[in-house]
mmCIF file of C-alpha atoms and ligand atoms in Angstrom:
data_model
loop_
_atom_site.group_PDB
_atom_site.id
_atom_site.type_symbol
_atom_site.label_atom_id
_atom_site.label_comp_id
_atom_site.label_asym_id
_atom_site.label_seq_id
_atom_site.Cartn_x
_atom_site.Cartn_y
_atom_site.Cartn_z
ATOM 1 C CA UNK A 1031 -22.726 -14.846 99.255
ATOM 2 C CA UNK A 1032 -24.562 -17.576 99.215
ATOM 3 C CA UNK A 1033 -24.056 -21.185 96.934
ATOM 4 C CA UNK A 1034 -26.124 -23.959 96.812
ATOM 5 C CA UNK A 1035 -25.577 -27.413 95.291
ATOM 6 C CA UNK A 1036 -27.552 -29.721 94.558
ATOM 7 C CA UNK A 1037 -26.559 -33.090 94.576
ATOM 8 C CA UNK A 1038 -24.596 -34.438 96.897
ATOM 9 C CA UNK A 1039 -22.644 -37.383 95.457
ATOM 10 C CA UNK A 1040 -19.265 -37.660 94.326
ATOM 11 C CA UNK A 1041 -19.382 -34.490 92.750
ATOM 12 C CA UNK A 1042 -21.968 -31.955 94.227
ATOM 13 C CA UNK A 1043 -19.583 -32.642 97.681
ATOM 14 C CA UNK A 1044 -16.147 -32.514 96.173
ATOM 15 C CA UNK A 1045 -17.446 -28.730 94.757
ATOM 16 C CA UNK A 1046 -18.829 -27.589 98.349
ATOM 17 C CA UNK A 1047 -15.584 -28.789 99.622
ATOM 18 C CA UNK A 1048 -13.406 -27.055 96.772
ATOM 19 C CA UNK A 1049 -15.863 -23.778 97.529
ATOM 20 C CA UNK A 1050 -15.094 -23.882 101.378
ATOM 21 C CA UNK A 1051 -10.953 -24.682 100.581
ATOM 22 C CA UNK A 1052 -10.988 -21.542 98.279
ATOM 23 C CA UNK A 1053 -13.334 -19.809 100.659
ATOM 24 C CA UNK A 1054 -15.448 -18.681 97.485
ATOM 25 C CA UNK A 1055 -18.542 -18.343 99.338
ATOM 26 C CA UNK A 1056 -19.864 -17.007 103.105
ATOM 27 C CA UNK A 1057 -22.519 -20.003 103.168
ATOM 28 C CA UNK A 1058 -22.650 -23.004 101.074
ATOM 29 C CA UNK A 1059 -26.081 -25.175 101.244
ATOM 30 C CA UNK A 1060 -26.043 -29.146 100.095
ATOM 31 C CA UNK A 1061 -29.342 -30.703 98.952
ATOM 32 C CA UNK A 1062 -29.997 -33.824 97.504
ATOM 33 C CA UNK A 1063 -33.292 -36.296 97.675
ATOM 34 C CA UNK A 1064 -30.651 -38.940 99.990
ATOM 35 C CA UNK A 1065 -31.242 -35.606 102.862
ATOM 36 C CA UNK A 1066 -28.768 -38.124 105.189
ATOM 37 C CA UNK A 1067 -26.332 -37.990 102.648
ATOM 38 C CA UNK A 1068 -26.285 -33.985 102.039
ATOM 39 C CA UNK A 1069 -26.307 -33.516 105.801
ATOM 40 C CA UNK A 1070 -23.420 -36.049 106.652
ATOM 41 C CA UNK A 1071 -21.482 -34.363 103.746
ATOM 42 C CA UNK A 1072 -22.350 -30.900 104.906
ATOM 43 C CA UNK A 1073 -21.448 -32.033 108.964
ATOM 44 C CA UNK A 1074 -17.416 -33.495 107.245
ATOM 45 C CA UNK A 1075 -17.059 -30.433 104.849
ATOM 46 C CA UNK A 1076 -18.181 -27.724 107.781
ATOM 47 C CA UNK A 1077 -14.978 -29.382 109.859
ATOM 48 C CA UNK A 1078 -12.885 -28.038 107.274
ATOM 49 C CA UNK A 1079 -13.537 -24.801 107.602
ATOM 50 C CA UNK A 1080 -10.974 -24.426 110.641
ATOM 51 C CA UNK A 1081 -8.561 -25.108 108.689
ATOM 52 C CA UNK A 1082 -10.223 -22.771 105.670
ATOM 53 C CA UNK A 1083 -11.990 -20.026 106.368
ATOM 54 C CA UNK A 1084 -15.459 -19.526 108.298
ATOM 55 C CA UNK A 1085 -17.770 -20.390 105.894
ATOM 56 C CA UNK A 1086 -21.334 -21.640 106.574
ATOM 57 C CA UNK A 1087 -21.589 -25.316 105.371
ATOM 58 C CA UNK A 1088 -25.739 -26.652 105.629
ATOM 59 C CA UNK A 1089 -28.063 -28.965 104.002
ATOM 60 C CA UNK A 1090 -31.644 -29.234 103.693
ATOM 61 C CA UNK A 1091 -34.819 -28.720 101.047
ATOM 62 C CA UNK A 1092 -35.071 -26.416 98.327
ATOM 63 C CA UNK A 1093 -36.026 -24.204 100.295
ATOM 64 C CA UNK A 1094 -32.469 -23.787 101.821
ATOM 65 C CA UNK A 1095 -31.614 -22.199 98.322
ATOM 66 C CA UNK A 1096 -32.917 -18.819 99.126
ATOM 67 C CA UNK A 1097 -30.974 -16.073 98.130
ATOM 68 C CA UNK A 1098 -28.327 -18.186 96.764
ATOM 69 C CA UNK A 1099 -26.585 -16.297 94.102
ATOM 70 C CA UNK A 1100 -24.982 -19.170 92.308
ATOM 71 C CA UNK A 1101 -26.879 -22.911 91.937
ATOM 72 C CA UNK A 1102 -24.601 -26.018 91.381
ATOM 73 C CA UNK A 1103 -26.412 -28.528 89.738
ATOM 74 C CA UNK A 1104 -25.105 -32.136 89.850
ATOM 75 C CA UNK A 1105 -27.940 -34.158 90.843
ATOM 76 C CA UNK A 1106 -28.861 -37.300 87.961
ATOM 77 C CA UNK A 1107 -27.786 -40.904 87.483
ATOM 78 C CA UNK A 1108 -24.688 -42.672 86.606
ATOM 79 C CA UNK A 1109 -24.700 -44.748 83.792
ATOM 80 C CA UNK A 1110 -25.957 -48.297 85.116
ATOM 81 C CA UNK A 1111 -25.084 -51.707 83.414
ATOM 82 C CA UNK A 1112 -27.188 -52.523 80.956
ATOM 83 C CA UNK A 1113 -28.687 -48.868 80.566
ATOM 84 C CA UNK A 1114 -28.267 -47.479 76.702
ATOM 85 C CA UNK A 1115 -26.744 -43.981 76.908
ATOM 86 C CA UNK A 1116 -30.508 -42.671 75.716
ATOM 87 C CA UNK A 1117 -32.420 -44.114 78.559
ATOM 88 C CA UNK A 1118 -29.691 -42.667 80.597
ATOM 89 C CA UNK A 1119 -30.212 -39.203 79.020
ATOM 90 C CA UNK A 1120 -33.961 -39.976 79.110
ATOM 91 C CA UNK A 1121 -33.921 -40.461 83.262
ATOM 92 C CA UNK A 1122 -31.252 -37.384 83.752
ATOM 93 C CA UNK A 1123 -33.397 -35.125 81.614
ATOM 94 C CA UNK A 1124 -36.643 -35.934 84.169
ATOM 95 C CA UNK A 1125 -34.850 -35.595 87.291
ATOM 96 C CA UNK A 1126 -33.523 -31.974 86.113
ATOM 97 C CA UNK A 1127 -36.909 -30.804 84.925
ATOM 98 C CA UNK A 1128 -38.246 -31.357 88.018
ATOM 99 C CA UNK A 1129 -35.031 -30.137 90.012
ATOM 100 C CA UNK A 1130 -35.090 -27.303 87.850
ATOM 101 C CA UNK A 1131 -38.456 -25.872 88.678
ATOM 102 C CA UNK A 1132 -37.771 -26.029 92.535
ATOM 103 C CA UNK A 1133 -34.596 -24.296 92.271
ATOM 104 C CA UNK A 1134 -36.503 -21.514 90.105
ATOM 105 C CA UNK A 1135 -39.162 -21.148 93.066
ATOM 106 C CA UNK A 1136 -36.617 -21.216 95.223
ATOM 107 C CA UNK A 1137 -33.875 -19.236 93.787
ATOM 108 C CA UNK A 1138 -35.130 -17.136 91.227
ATOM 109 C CA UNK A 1139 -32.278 -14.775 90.997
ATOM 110 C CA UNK A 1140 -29.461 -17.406 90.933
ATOM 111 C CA UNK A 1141 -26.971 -18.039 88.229
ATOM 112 C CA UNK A 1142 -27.666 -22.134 87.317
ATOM 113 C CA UNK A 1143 -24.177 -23.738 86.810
ATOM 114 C CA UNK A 1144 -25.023 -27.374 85.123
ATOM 115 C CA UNK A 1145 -22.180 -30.328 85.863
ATOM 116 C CA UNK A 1146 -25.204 -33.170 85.337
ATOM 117 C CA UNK A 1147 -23.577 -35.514 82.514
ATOM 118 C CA UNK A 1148 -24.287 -35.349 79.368
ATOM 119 C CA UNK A 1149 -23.867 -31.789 80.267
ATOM 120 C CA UNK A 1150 -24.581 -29.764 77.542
ATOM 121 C CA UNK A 1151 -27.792 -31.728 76.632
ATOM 122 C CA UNK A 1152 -28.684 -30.739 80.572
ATOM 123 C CA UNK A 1153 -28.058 -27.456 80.247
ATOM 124 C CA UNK A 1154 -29.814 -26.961 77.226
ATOM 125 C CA UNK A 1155 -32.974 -29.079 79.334
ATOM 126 C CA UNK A 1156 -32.237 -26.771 82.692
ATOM 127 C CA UNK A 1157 -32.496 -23.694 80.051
ATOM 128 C CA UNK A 1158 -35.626 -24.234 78.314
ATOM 129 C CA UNK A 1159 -37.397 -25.563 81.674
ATOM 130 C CA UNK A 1160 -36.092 -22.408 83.954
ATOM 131 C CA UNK A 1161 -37.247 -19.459 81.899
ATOM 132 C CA UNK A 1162 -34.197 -17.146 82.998
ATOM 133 C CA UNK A 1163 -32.811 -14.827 81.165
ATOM 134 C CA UNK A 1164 -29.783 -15.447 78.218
ATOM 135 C CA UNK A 1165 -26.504 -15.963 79.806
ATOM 136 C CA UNK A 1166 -27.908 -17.125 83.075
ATOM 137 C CA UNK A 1167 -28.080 -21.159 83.008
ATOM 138 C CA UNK A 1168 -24.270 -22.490 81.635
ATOM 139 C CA UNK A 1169 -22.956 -25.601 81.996
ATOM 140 C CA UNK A 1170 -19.320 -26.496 82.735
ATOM 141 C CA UNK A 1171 -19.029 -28.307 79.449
ATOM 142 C CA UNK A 1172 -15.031 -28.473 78.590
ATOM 143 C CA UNK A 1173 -13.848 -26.659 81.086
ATOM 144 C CA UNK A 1174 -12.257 -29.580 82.697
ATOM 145 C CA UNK A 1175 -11.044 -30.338 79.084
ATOM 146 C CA UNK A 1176 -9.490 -27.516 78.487
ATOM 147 C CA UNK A 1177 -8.090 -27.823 81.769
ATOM 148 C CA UNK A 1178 -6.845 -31.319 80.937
ATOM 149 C CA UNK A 1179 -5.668 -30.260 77.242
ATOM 150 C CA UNK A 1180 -3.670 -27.386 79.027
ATOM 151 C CA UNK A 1181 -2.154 -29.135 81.963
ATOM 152 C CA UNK A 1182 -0.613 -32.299 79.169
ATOM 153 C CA UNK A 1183 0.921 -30.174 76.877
ATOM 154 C CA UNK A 1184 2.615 -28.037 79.759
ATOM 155 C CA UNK A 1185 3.875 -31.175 81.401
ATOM 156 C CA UNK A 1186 4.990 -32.383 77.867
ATOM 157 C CA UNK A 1187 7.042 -29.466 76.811
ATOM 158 C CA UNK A 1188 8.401 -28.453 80.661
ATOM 159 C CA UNK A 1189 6.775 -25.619 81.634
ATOM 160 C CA UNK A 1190 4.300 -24.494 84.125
ATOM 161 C CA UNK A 1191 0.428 -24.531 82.917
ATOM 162 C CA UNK A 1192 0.077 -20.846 83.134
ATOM 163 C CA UNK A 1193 1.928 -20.278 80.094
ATOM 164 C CA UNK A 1194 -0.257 -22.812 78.050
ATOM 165 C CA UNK A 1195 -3.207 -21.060 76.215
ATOM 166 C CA UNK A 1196 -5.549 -23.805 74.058
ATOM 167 C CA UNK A 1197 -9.024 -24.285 74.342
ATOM 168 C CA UNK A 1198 -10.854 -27.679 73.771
ATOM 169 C CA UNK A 1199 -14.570 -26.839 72.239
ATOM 170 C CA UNK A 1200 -17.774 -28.555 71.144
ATOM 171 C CA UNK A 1201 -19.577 -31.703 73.394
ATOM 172 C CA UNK A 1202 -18.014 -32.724 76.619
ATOM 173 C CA UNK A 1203 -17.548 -35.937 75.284
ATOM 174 C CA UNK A 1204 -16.146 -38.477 72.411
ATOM 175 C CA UNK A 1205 -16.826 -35.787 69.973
ATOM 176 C CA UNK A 1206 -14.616 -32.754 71.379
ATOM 177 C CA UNK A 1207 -12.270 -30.735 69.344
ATOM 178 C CA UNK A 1208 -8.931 -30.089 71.025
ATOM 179 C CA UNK A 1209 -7.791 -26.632 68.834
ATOM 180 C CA UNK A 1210 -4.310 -27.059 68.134
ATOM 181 C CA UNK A 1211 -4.120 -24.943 65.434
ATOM 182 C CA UNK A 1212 -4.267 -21.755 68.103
ATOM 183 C CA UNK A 1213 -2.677 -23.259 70.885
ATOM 184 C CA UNK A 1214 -0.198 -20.828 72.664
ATOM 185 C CA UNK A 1215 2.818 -21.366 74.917
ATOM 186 C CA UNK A 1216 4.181 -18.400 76.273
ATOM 187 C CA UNK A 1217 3.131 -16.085 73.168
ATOM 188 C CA UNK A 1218 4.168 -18.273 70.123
ATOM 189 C CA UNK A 1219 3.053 -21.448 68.489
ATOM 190 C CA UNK A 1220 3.671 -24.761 70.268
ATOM 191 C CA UNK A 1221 6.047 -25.928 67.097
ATOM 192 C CA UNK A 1222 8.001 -22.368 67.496
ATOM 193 C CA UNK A 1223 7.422 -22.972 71.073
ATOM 194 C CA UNK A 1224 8.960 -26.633 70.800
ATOM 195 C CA UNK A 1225 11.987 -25.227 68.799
ATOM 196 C CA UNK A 1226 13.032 -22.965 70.521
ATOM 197 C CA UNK A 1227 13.513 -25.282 73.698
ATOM 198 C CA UNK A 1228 15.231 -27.945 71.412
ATOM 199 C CA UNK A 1229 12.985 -30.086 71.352
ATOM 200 C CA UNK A 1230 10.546 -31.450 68.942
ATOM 201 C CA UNK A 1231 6.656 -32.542 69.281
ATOM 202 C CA UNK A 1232 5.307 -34.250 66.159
ATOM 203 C CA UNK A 1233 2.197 -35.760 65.331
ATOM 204 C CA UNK A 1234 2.738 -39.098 67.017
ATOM 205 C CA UNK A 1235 2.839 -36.383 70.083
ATOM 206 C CA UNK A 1236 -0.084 -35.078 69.215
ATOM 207 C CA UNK A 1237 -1.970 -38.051 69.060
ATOM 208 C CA UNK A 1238 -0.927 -39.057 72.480
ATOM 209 C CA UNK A 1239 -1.938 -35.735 73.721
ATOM 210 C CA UNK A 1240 -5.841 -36.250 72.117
ATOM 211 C CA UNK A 1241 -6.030 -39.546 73.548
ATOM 212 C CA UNK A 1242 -5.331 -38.835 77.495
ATOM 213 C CA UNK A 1243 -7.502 -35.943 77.135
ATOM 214 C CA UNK A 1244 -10.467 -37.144 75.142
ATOM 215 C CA UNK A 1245 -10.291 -40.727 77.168
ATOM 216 C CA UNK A 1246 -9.135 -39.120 80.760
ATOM 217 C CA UNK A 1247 -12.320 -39.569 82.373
ATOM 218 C CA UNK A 1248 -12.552 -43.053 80.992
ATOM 219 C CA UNK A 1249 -9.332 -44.027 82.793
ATOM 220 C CA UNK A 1250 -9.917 -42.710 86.043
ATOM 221 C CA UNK A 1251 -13.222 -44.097 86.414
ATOM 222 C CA UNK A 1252 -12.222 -47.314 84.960
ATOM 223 C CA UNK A 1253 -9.368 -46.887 88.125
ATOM 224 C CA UNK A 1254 -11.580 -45.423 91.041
ATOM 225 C CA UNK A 1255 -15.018 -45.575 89.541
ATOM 226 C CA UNK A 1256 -15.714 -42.119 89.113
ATOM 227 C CA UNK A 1257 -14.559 -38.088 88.280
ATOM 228 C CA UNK A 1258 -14.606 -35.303 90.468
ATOM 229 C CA UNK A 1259 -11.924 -33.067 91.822
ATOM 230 C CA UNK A 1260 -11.271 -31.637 88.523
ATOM 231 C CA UNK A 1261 -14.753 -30.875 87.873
ATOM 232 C CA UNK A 1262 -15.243 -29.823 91.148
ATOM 233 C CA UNK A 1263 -12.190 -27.638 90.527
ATOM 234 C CA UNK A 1264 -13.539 -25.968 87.616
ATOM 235 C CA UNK A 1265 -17.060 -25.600 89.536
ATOM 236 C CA UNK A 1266 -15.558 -23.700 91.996
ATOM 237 C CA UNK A 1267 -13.515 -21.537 89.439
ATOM 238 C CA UNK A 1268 -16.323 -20.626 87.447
ATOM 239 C CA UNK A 1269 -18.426 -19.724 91.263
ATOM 240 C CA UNK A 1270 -15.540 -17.457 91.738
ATOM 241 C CA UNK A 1271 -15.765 -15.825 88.456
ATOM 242 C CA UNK A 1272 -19.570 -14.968 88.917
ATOM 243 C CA UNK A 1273 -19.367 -14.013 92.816
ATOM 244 C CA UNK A 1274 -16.547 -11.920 91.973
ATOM 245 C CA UNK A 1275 -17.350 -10.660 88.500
ATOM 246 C CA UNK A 1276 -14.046 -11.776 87.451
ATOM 247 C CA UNK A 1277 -14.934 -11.481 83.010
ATOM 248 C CA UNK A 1278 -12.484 -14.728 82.768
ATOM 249 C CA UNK A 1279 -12.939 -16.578 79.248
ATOM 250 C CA UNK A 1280 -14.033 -19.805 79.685
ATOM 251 C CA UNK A 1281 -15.020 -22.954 77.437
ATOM 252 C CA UNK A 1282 -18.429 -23.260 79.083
ATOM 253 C CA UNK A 1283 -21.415 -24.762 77.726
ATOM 254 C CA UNK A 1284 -24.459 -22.768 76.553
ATOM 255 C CA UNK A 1285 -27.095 -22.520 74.347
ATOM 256 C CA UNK A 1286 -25.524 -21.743 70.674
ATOM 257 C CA UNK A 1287 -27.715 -20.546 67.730
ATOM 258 C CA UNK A 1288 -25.530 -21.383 64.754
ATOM 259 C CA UNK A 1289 -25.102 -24.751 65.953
ATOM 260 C CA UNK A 1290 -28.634 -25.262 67.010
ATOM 261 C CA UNK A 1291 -27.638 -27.175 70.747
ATOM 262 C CA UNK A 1292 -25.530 -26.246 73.565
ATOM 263 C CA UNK A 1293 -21.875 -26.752 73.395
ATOM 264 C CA UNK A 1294 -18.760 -25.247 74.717
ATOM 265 C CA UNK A 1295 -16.856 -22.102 72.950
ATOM 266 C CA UNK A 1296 -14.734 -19.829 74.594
ATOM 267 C CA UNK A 1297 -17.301 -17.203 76.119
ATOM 268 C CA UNK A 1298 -16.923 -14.520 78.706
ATOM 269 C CA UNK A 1299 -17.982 -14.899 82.044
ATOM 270 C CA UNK A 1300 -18.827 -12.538 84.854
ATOM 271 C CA UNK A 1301 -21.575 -11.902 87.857
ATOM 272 C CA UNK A 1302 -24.619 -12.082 85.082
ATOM 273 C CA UNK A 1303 -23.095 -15.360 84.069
ATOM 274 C CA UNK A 1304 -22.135 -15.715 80.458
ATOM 275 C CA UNK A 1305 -22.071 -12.373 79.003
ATOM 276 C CA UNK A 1306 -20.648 -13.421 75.185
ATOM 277 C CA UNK A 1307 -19.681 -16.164 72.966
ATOM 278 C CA UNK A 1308 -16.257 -15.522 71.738
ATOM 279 C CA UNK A 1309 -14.835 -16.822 68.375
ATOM 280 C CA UNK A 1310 -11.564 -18.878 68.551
ATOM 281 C CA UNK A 1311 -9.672 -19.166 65.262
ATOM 282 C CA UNK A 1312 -9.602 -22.850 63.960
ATOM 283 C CA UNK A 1313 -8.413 -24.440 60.621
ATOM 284 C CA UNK A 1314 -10.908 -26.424 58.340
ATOM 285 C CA UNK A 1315 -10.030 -29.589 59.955
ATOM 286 C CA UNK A 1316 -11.091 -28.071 63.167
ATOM 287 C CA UNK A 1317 -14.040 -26.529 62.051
ATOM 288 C CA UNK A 1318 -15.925 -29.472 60.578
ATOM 289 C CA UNK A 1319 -14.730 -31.721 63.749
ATOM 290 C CA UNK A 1320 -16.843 -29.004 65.813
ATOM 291 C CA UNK A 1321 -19.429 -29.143 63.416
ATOM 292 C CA UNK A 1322 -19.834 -32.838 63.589
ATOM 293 C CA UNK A 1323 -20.088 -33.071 67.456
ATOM 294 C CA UNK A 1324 -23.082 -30.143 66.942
ATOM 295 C CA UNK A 1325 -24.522 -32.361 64.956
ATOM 296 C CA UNK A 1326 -24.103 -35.306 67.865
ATOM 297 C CA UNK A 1327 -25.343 -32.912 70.447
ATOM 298 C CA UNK A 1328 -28.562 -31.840 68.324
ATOM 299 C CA UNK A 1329 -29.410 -35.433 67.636
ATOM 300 C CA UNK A 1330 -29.759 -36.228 71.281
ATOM 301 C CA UNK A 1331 -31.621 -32.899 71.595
ATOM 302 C CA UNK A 1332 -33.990 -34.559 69.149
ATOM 303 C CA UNK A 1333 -33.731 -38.005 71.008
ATOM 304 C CA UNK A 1334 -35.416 -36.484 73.828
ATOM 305 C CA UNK A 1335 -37.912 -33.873 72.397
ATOM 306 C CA UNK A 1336 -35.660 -30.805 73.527
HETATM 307 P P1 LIG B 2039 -23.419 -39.511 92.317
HETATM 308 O O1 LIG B 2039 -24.307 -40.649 91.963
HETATM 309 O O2 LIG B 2039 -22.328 -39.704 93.311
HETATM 310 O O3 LIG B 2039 -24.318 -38.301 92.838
HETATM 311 C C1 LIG B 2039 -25.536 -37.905 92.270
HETATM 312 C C2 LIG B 2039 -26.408 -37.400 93.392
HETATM 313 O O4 LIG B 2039 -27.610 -36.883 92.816
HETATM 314 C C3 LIG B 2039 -26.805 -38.498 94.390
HETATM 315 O O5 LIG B 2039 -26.399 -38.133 95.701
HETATM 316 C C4 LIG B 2039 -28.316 -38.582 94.250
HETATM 317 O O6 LIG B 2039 -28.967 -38.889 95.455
HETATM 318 C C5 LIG B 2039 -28.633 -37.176 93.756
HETATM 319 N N1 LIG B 2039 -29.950 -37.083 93.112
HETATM 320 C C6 LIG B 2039 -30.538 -37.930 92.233
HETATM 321 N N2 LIG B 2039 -31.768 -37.489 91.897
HETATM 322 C C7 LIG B 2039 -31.949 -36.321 92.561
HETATM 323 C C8 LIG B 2039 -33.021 -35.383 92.621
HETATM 324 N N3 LIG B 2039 -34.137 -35.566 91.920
HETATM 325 N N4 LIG B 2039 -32.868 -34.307 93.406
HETATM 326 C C9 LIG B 2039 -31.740 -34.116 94.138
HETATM 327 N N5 LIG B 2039 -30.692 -34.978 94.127
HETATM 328 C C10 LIG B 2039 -30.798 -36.055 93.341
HETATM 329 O O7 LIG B 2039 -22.818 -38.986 90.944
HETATM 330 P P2 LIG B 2039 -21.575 -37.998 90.772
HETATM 331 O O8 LIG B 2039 -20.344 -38.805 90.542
HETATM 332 O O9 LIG B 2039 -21.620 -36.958 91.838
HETATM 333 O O10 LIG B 2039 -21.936 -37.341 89.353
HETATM 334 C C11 LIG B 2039 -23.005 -36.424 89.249
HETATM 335 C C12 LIG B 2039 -23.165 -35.994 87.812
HETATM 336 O O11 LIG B 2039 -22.019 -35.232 87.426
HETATM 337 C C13 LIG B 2039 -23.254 -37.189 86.842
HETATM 338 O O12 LIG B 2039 -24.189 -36.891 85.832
HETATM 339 C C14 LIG B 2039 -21.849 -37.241 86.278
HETATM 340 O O13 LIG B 2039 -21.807 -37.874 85.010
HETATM 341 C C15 LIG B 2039 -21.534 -35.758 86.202
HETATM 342 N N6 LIG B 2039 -20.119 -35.415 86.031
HETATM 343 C C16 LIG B 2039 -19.879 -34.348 85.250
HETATM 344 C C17 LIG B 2039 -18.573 -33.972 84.998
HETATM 345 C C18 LIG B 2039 -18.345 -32.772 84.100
HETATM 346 O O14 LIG B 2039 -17.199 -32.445 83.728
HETATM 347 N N7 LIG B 2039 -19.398 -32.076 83.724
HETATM 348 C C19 LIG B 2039 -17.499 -34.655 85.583
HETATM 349 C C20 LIG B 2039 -17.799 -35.723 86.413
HETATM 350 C C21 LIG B 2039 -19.120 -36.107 86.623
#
């Protein structure tokens, strides 16, 4: 099956490069408006797949998209000095109505995976612009903070991430809601969890916890200028889930009516792309955090005329 991304920077190649590794796709196609960059990426990421699996690594227009069953979409701008964060979302929105039209025409029976930052304003843009049907266009929202959340508690309280079951929710972004009060280790509650090891995890813990996941992406760019194997990670998970109708629940981003904006809840995902929104149980406190950052994400719906 085929996967195409577009955008080729930091991110769109570190996904075709996670794709090829997990040898999630039979052909993966790179396009970007820089065509020398998406065809020198494409030419280093095909020489991997000796040592993957023989998967068919190309780059090239639009029109390279066809019959693609899954479209990565990282194209946009970094931040640049100077630049508010609503011109930013301003110039992002403009390039991905226009990407999103060719990838339609292109693509039309593709599942549209959005990583473009601030994602779930994107997706909600790549939504109302491609005129697919519900469940088809979802962005990666938390998924990498989720992933994050999941990965600090293990390490905290010594055990390996598989047995850590918490879900981060709401805006990729300042206003995200880590959900402690249904976090899981191994079947119980972290503090029975916690106890029963002998140890103890309080809130001063806690805090520490929300701050390396909330400000993670802050500290590695501030270190190496910018994200992208974990998102790339979680890219090519959530390719695998649709090419393989795998029904995983994950916190992507979609369209939400209650809140009136895209934003990340668990939901399950399979080959259609996101077939349901799924509750998760929170406490009050949790609740009106989540409700806050909808209220962020629909006032820079409203900043931009979505
Ligand atoms: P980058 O600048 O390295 O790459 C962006 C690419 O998009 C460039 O190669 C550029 O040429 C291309 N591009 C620009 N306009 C285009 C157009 N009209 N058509 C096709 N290609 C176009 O940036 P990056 O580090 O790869 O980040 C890409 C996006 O992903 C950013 O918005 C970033 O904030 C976001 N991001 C999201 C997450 C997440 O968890 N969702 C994590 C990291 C980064």
């Amino acid at each position: 099956m085929k996967v195409g991304v577009v955008g080729a920077g930091f991110v769109g190649a570190a996904a075709a490069n996670a794709l090829v590794l997990r040898h999630v796709a039979t052909d993966v196609v790179l396009v970007d408006v820089n065509e020398t960059k998406a065809a020198a990426e494409a030419a280093d990421i095909a020489h991997v797949t000796p040592f993957s699996a023989p998967v068919r690594v190309g780059a090239g227009g639009y029109e390279q998209l066809a019959g693609s069953a899954v479209v990565v979409i990282t194209a946009g701008r970094a931040q640049q000095p100077g630049q508010s964060r609503l011109e930013l979302l301003r110039a992002n929105a403009r390039i991905l109505r226009s990407v999103v039209a060719e990838v339609v025409a292109a693509a039309p029976d593709a599942v549209l995976l959005v990583a473009t930052n601030p994602v779930d304003v994107m997706t909600r843009v790549i939504e109302q612009h491609a005129g697919l049907g519900g469940g088809r266009v979802f962005g990666t929202g938390t998924m990498l903070d989720t992933a994050r959340f999941r990965q600090i508690v293990a390490a905290r309280v010594g055990v390996d991430v598989t047995h850590v079951h918490g879900y981060v929710v709401g805006e990729h972004g300042d206003s995200e809601v880590l959900i402690w009060s249904s976090l899981d280790v191994a079947g119980r509650h972290l503090a029975a969890f916690v106890h029963a090891m002998g140890g103890a995890f309080g809130q001063e813990d806690r805090a520490e916890v929300e701050d390396e996941v909330v400000n993670a992406a802050e500290r590695i760019i501030r270190g190496k200028g910018a994200t992208y194997y974990g998102v790339a990670a979680a890219i090519a998970g959530a390719v695998e889930v649709i090419l393989r109708n795998r029904r995983s629940i994950m916190t992507v981003s979609a369209w939400t009516p209650e809140y009136g904006c895209s934003l990340s809840l668990p939901r399950l995902v399979s080959g259609p792309g996101v077939i349901r929104e799924l509750g998760v149980s929170m406490d009050g406190g949790e609740r009106s955090r989540l409700e806050r950052s909808a209220e962020i994400l629909r006032g820079a719906l409203a900043q931009i005329g979505t």
